[in-house]
Coordinates of C-alpha atoms and ligand atoms in Angstrom, one line a residue:
M1 CA -184.9 -75.0 -12.1
S2 CA -181.6 -73.7 -13.3
E3 CA -178.8 -76.1 -13.6
F4 CA -176.4 -73.2 -12.2
T5 CA -175.6 -72.1 -8.9
L6 CA -174.7 -68.5 -8.2
K7 CA -170.9 -69.7 -8.1
T8 CA -171.0 -71.7 -11.3
R9 CA -173.0 -69.3 -13.3
L10 CA -170.6 -66.3 -12.3
L11 CA -167.6 -68.4 -13.1
A12 CA -169.0 -69.6 -16.3
A13 CA -169.9 -66.0 -17.4
L14 CA -166.4 -64.8 -16.6
K15 CA -164.9 -67.6 -18.8
G16 CA -167.2 -66.8 -21.6
E17 CA -169.2 -70.0 -21.3
E18 CA -172.9 -70.0 -21.9
V19 CA -175.1 -69.1 -19.0
D20 CA -178.9 -69.0 -18.5
K21 CA -178.8 -65.4 -17.5
V22 CA -176.3 -62.6 -16.7
P23 CA -175.0 -62.7 -13.2
V24 CA -175.5 -59.5 -11.1
C25 CA -172.9 -58.5 -8.5
S26 CA -170.2 -56.2 -7.4
V27 CA -166.7 -56.7 -8.2
T28 CA -165.7 -53.6 -6.5
Q29 CA -166.2 -52.5 -2.8
T30 CA -169.7 -53.2 -1.3
G31 CA -169.9 -51.6 2.0
I32 CA -172.7 -49.1 2.3
V33 CA -173.7 -47.0 5.7
E34 CA -177.3 -48.3 5.5
L35 CA -176.1 -51.9 6.0
M36 CA -173.4 -51.1 8.5
D37 CA -176.3 -49.8 10.6
V38 CA -178.6 -52.9 9.9
V39 CA -175.9 -55.4 10.9
G40 CA -173.9 -53.4 13.3
A41 CA -170.7 -53.5 11.4
P42 CA -169.5 -50.0 10.8
W43 CA -166.4 -48.7 9.0
P44 CA -163.6 -48.2 10.1
E45 CA -164.0 -51.2 12.5
S46 CA -165.0 -53.6 9.7
H47 CA -161.8 -53.1 7.9
T48 CA -160.0 -54.7 10.8
D49 CA -162.3 -57.1 12.6
A50 CA -162.8 -60.4 10.7
E51 CA -166.2 -60.9 12.0
L52 CA -167.4 -57.5 11.3
M53 CA -165.8 -57.6 7.9
A54 CA -167.6 -60.9 7.2
K55 CA -170.8 -59.4 8.5
L56 CA -171.0 -56.4 6.2
A57 CA -170.0 -58.3 3.3
L58 CA -172.7 -60.9 3.9
A59 CA -175.3 -58.2 4.3
N60 CA -174.7 -57.0 0.7
H61 CA -175.5 -60.3 -0.4
E62 CA -178.3 -61.5 1.7
L63 CA -180.3 -58.3 2.0
S64 CA -179.6 -56.8 -1.5
G65 CA -179.8 -59.8 -3.7
L66 CA -176.2 -59.4 -5.2
E67 CA -174.9 -62.7 -6.4
A68 CA -171.5 -62.8 -4.7
V69 CA -169.9 -61.8 -1.4
R70 CA -167.0 -59.6 -1.8
V71 CA -164.2 -58.4 0.9
P72 CA -162.7 -56.3 1.9
Y73 CA -163.8 -52.6 1.4
C74 CA -160.6 -50.8 0.6
L75 CA -157.4 -50.7 -1.4
T76 CA -154.9 -50.5 1.4
V77 CA -154.6 -54.1 3.0
L78 CA -151.6 -55.3 1.0
V79 CA -149.8 -52.0 1.0
E80 CA -150.2 -51.7 4.6
A81 CA -148.5 -55.0 5.1
M82 CA -145.7 -53.9 2.7
G83 CA -145.2 -50.8 4.9
C84 CA -147.4 -48.0 3.9
E85 CA -148.9 -45.8 6.6
I86 CA -152.7 -45.9 6.4
N87 CA -155.4 -43.5 7.6
M88 CA -158.4 -45.7 8.4
G89 CA -161.0 -43.3 7.4
T90 CA -164.5 -42.9 8.9
K91 CA -167.9 -44.5 8.7
N92 CA -168.4 -43.1 5.0
R93 CA -164.8 -42.6 3.9
Q94 CA -162.5 -45.5 2.8
P95 CA -159.0 -46.0 4.2
S96 CA -156.2 -44.2 2.3
V97 CA -152.4 -44.4 2.1
T98 CA -150.7 -41.5 4.0
G99 CA -147.0 -42.6 3.9
H100 CA -144.6 -44.5 1.7
P101 CA -141.9 -46.8 2.6
Y102 CA -139.7 -46.3 -0.6
P103 CA -140.0 -42.6 -1.8
K104 CA -136.3 -42.3 -2.6
S105 CA -134.7 -45.6 -3.5
L106 CA -135.6 -49.2 -3.4
D107 CA -132.1 -50.3 -1.5
D108 CA -133.8 -52.0 1.4
A109 CA -137.1 -53.0 -0.4
A110 CA -138.2 -56.5 0.0
I111 CA -141.2 -58.7 0.7
P112 CA -141.3 -59.4 4.4
E113 CA -140.9 -63.1 5.1
D114 CA -144.0 -62.9 7.4
L115 CA -146.1 -60.9 4.9
L116 CA -149.2 -63.0 5.3
Q117 CA -149.1 -62.3 9.1
R118 CA -148.8 -58.5 8.9
G119 CA -151.4 -55.9 9.2
R120 CA -154.9 -56.8 8.3
I121 CA -154.0 -59.7 6.0
P122 CA -155.0 -62.3 8.7
A123 CA -158.4 -60.5 9.3
V124 CA -159.2 -60.8 5.5
L125 CA -158.3 -64.3 5.4
E126 CA -160.3 -65.2 8.3
A127 CA -163.3 -63.0 6.9
I128 CA -163.2 -65.3 4.0
K129 CA -163.3 -68.5 5.9
I130 CA -166.1 -67.0 8.0
I131 CA -168.1 -66.1 4.8
R132 CA -167.5 -69.6 3.4
E133 CA -168.8 -71.2 6.4
K134 CA -172.0 -69.1 6.4
V135 CA -172.8 -69.2 2.6
G136 CA -171.8 -72.9 1.9
P137 CA -170.1 -73.9 -1.4
D138 CA -172.5 -72.6 -3.8
V139 CA -172.3 -68.8 -3.5
P140 CA -169.1 -67.1 -4.9
I141 CA -166.7 -65.2 -2.8
I142 CA -164.7 -62.2 -4.5
G143 CA -161.4 -61.3 -3.0
G144 CA -160.8 -57.8 -3.6
M145 CA -157.3 -56.1 -3.5
E146 CA -155.3 -53.2 -5.0
G147 CA -153.7 -54.2 -8.3
P148 CA -149.8 -54.4 -8.7
I149 CA -149.6 -51.2 -10.4
T150 CA -151.3 -49.3 -7.6
V151 CA -149.2 -51.2 -5.1
A152 CA -146.0 -50.2 -6.7
S153 CA -147.1 -46.6 -6.8
D154 CA -148.1 -46.8 -3.2
L155 CA -144.7 -48.1 -2.2
A156 CA -143.0 -45.4 -3.8
S157 CA -145.5 -42.6 -3.7
V158 CA -147.2 -41.3 -6.8
K159 CA -144.7 -38.6 -7.2
S160 CA -141.7 -41.0 -7.2
F161 CA -143.4 -43.6 -9.3
M162 CA -144.3 -40.9 -12.1
K163 CA -140.8 -39.6 -11.9
W164 CA -139.2 -43.0 -12.1
S165 CA -141.4 -43.9 -15.1
I166 CA -139.7 -41.2 -17.1
K167 CA -136.2 -40.8 -15.6
K168 CA -135.3 -43.9 -13.8
P169 CA -136.7 -46.9 -15.6
E170 CA -134.8 -49.4 -13.7
L171 CA -136.3 -48.2 -10.3
F172 CA -139.7 -48.1 -12.1
E173 CA -139.3 -51.7 -13.3
Q174 CA -137.9 -52.9 -10.0
V175 CA -140.8 -51.4 -7.9
L176 CA -143.2 -53.0 -10.3
D177 CA -141.6 -56.5 -10.1
L178 CA -141.6 -56.2 -6.3
A179 CA -145.3 -55.1 -6.3
T180 CA -146.3 -57.8 -8.6
E181 CA -144.7 -60.6 -6.7
A182 CA -146.2 -59.4 -3.4
S183 CA -149.6 -59.1 -5.0
V184 CA -149.5 -62.8 -6.4
I185 CA -148.6 -63.9 -2.8
Y186 CA -151.5 -62.2 -1.2
A187 CA -154.0 -63.1 -3.9
N188 CA -153.1 -66.8 -3.7
A189 CA -153.5 -66.6 0.2
M190 CA -157.0 -65.3 -0.4
V191 CA -157.8 -68.2 -2.7
E192 CA -156.4 -70.8 -0.4
A193 CA -158.7 -69.3 2.4
G194 CA -161.7 -69.7 -0.1
A195 CA -162.0 -66.9 -2.6
D196 CA -163.3 -68.1 -6.0
V197 CA -162.6 -64.9 -8.0
I198 CA -159.7 -62.4 -7.2
S199 CA -160.8 -58.9 -8.4
V200 CA -158.1 -56.3 -8.4
A201 CA -158.6 -52.6 -8.8
D202 CA -155.7 -50.8 -10.2
P203 CA -156.7 -47.3 -10.5
V204 CA -153.1 -46.0 -11.0
A205 CA -152.9 -48.1 -14.4
S206 CA -155.7 -45.8 -15.7
P207 CA -154.9 -43.6 -18.8
D208 CA -155.8 -40.7 -16.5
L209 CA -152.4 -41.3 -14.8
M210 CA -150.2 -43.5 -17.0
S211 CA -150.0 -43.3 -21.0
P212 CA -151.2 -45.9 -23.1
D213 CA -147.6 -46.4 -24.2
S214 CA -146.4 -47.0 -20.7
F215 CA -149.3 -49.4 -20.1
K216 CA -148.1 -51.5 -23.2
Q217 CA -144.4 -51.2 -22.4
Y218 CA -144.2 -51.6 -18.6
L219 CA -147.6 -52.6 -17.1
Q220 CA -149.0 -55.3 -19.4
S221 CA -146.3 -57.8 -18.5
R222 CA -146.8 -57.3 -14.7
L223 CA -150.6 -57.7 -15.1
Q224 CA -150.1 -60.8 -17.4
K225 CA -147.7 -62.3 -14.7
F226 CA -150.2 -61.6 -12.0
S227 CA -153.1 -63.2 -13.8
S228 CA -151.2 -66.2 -14.8
E229 CA -149.8 -67.0 -11.5
V230 CA -153.0 -66.5 -9.5
N231 CA -154.8 -69.9 -9.0
S232 CA -158.3 -68.5 -9.6
V233 CA -160.5 -66.7 -12.2
T234 CA -159.4 -63.1 -12.1
I235 CA -160.9 -59.6 -12.8
L236 CA -159.0 -56.5 -13.8
H237 CA -160.7 -53.2 -12.7
I238 CA -159.3 -49.9 -13.9
C239 CA -161.1 -46.6 -13.2
G240 CA -161.8 -43.9 -15.7
N241 CA -162.4 -43.9 -19.6
V242 CA -160.1 -46.9 -20.2
N243 CA -160.9 -46.9 -23.9
P244 CA -157.2 -45.9 -24.9
V245 CA -155.9 -49.2 -23.2
I246 CA -158.9 -51.4 -23.4
D247 CA -157.3 -53.4 -26.1
Y248 CA -154.2 -54.0 -24.1
M249 CA -156.2 -54.8 -21.0
A250 CA -157.8 -57.6 -22.9
D251 CA -154.3 -59.1 -23.4
C252 CA -153.6 -59.1 -19.8
G253 CA -154.9 -62.6 -19.1
F254 CA -157.8 -61.7 -16.8
E255 CA -161.2 -63.5 -17.3
G256 CA -163.0 -60.2 -16.6
L257 CA -162.5 -56.4 -17.3
S258 CA -164.5 -54.3 -15.0
V259 CA -165.1 -50.9 -16.5
E260 CA -167.0 -47.7 -15.5
E261 CA -169.7 -45.9 -17.6
K262 CA -166.9 -43.5 -18.9
I263 CA -166.2 -46.1 -21.7
G264 CA -169.4 -45.0 -23.2
D265 CA -170.2 -47.7 -25.5
V266 CA -170.6 -51.4 -24.1
K267 CA -171.0 -52.9 -27.8
K268 CA -167.9 -51.1 -29.0
A269 CA -165.9 -52.2 -26.0
K270 CA -167.1 -55.8 -26.6
E271 CA -166.0 -55.6 -30.3
V272 CA -162.4 -54.5 -29.3
I273 CA -162.1 -57.2 -26.6
G274 CA -163.6 -60.0 -28.6
D275 CA -163.1 -63.4 -27.0
R276 CA -160.2 -62.4 -24.9
A277 CA -162.0 -61.4 -21.9
R278 CA -165.5 -60.6 -20.7
L279 CA -166.9 -57.2 -19.7
V280 CA -168.0 -56.4 -16.1
G281 CA -170.0 -53.3 -15.2
N282 CA -170.7 -50.6 -15.8
I283 CA -173.6 -48.8 -13.9
S284 CA -172.3 -45.5 -12.9
S285 CA -171.6 -45.7 -9.1
P286 CA -171.6 -42.0 -8.4
F287 CA -174.1 -40.9 -11.0
T288 CA -176.6 -43.7 -11.1
L289 CA -176.4 -46.0 -8.2
L290 CA -175.7 -43.4 -5.4
P291 CA -178.6 -40.8 -6.6
G292 CA -181.0 -43.3 -8.3
P293 CA -183.9 -43.1 -8.8
V294 CA -184.7 -46.7 -8.9
D295 CA -186.3 -46.5 -12.5
K296 CA -183.1 -44.9 -13.9
I297 CA -181.0 -47.8 -12.5
I298 CA -183.4 -50.5 -13.9
T299 CA -183.4 -48.9 -17.3
E300 CA -179.7 -48.7 -17.4
G301 CA -179.0 -52.0 -16.1
K302 CA -181.3 -53.8 -18.7
Q303 CA -179.8 -51.6 -21.5
A304 CA -176.2 -52.8 -20.4
I305 CA -177.4 -56.4 -20.6
A306 CA -179.0 -55.7 -24.0
D307 CA -175.7 -54.2 -25.2
G308 CA -173.9 -57.3 -24.2
I309 CA -172.4 -56.9 -20.7
D310 CA -171.2 -60.1 -19.2
V311 CA -171.6 -59.4 -15.7
L312 CA -174.0 -56.6 -14.6
A313 CA -172.2 -54.6 -11.9
P314 CA -171.4 -51.2 -10.5
G315 CA -168.9 -49.4 -12.7
C316 CA -166.6 -48.9 -9.7
G317 CA -166.9 -49.0 -5.9
I318 CA -170.3 -48.5 -4.5
A319 CA -170.4 -45.2 -2.8
P320 CA -170.9 -45.7 1.0
M321 CA -174.1 -43.4 1.1
T322 CA -175.7 -45.4 -1.6
P323 CA -179.2 -46.4 -0.4
L324 CA -179.8 -50.2 -0.1
E325 CA -183.0 -49.8 -2.3
N326 CA -180.7 -48.7 -5.2
V327 CA -178.5 -51.8 -5.0
K328 CA -181.5 -53.9 -4.9
A329 CA -182.6 -52.1 -8.0
L330 CA -179.7 -53.3 -9.9
V331 CA -180.7 -56.8 -9.1
A332 CA -184.3 -56.0 -10.2
A333 CA -182.8 -54.7 -13.6
R334 CA -181.3 -58.1 -14.2
N335 CA -184.5 -59.8 -13.1
E336 CA -186.7 -57.7 -15.1
Y337 CA -184.6 -58.1 -18.3
Y338 CA -185.4 -61.9 -18.3
A339 CA -189.0 -61.6 -17.1
Ligands
ZN401 ZN1 -162.9 -47.8 -10.1

């Protein structure tokens, strides 16, 4: 018998404490069409309805073996509450931001007093409570959300955000601060509702969009503020090849850094990070988990553990058309490694 529960094992692994085996879960989105059909909780309805949101999240723990329950399935809940317009997507396409509240100036920009009552935030908080009720205290719940840099970019529009980063540093810093403050409030509301881990996906912080110098000069302090003010273990997910900024990411105060297969070498990334953070990932969502086959997923999963990954997980959000069988194979990879 293990001395660990799923929750204590994941938290210990993320803190860098000794564990009996590497946990396997997804810190990025978990909604897949196959499970939507099995449990009757399709997108886009399950982005809005707390019961359906909880049902779909639970399915990709109970039916796949992933060792955490994660909600919600998009990066638009907070920014919608902050004034962005959202297209809710389809059964196999995630919601996206279609309108931005502050593309020209931040003159009337503020965090709404009733932020936590706006948009789909109440549904996410309710879903977390429903999940806790269903799984009990020993299964970890991961609250997912857009990271502060992505929130800032959504408030201003990517175009203005990039322009301000070069030509209007005061506006750039102001929107980053506003976004960080709002992100902390929302994250702590999820923790209050029962989330054990907050996992932020911050694609706009990727070296694909922002230079490593900007990351160091402007983004790092906001991410540090976020991780220090959120009352739980935190994970930072940044898409793409993050090798140019992974050293800076490790100084942001997050227990876990979630990365894609694009970093190439897990061992080298672990060397750079040292004991500042733990590495989560990095099995390719589009190129391994989606197409399979199962054998490849198992081989890559076992290799990632051999290379020192601290939490075995998809490298980015699970593609909605991914077969359940392939998600199960990720769990099998971990089990076979220790068999
Ligand atoms: Zn990603």
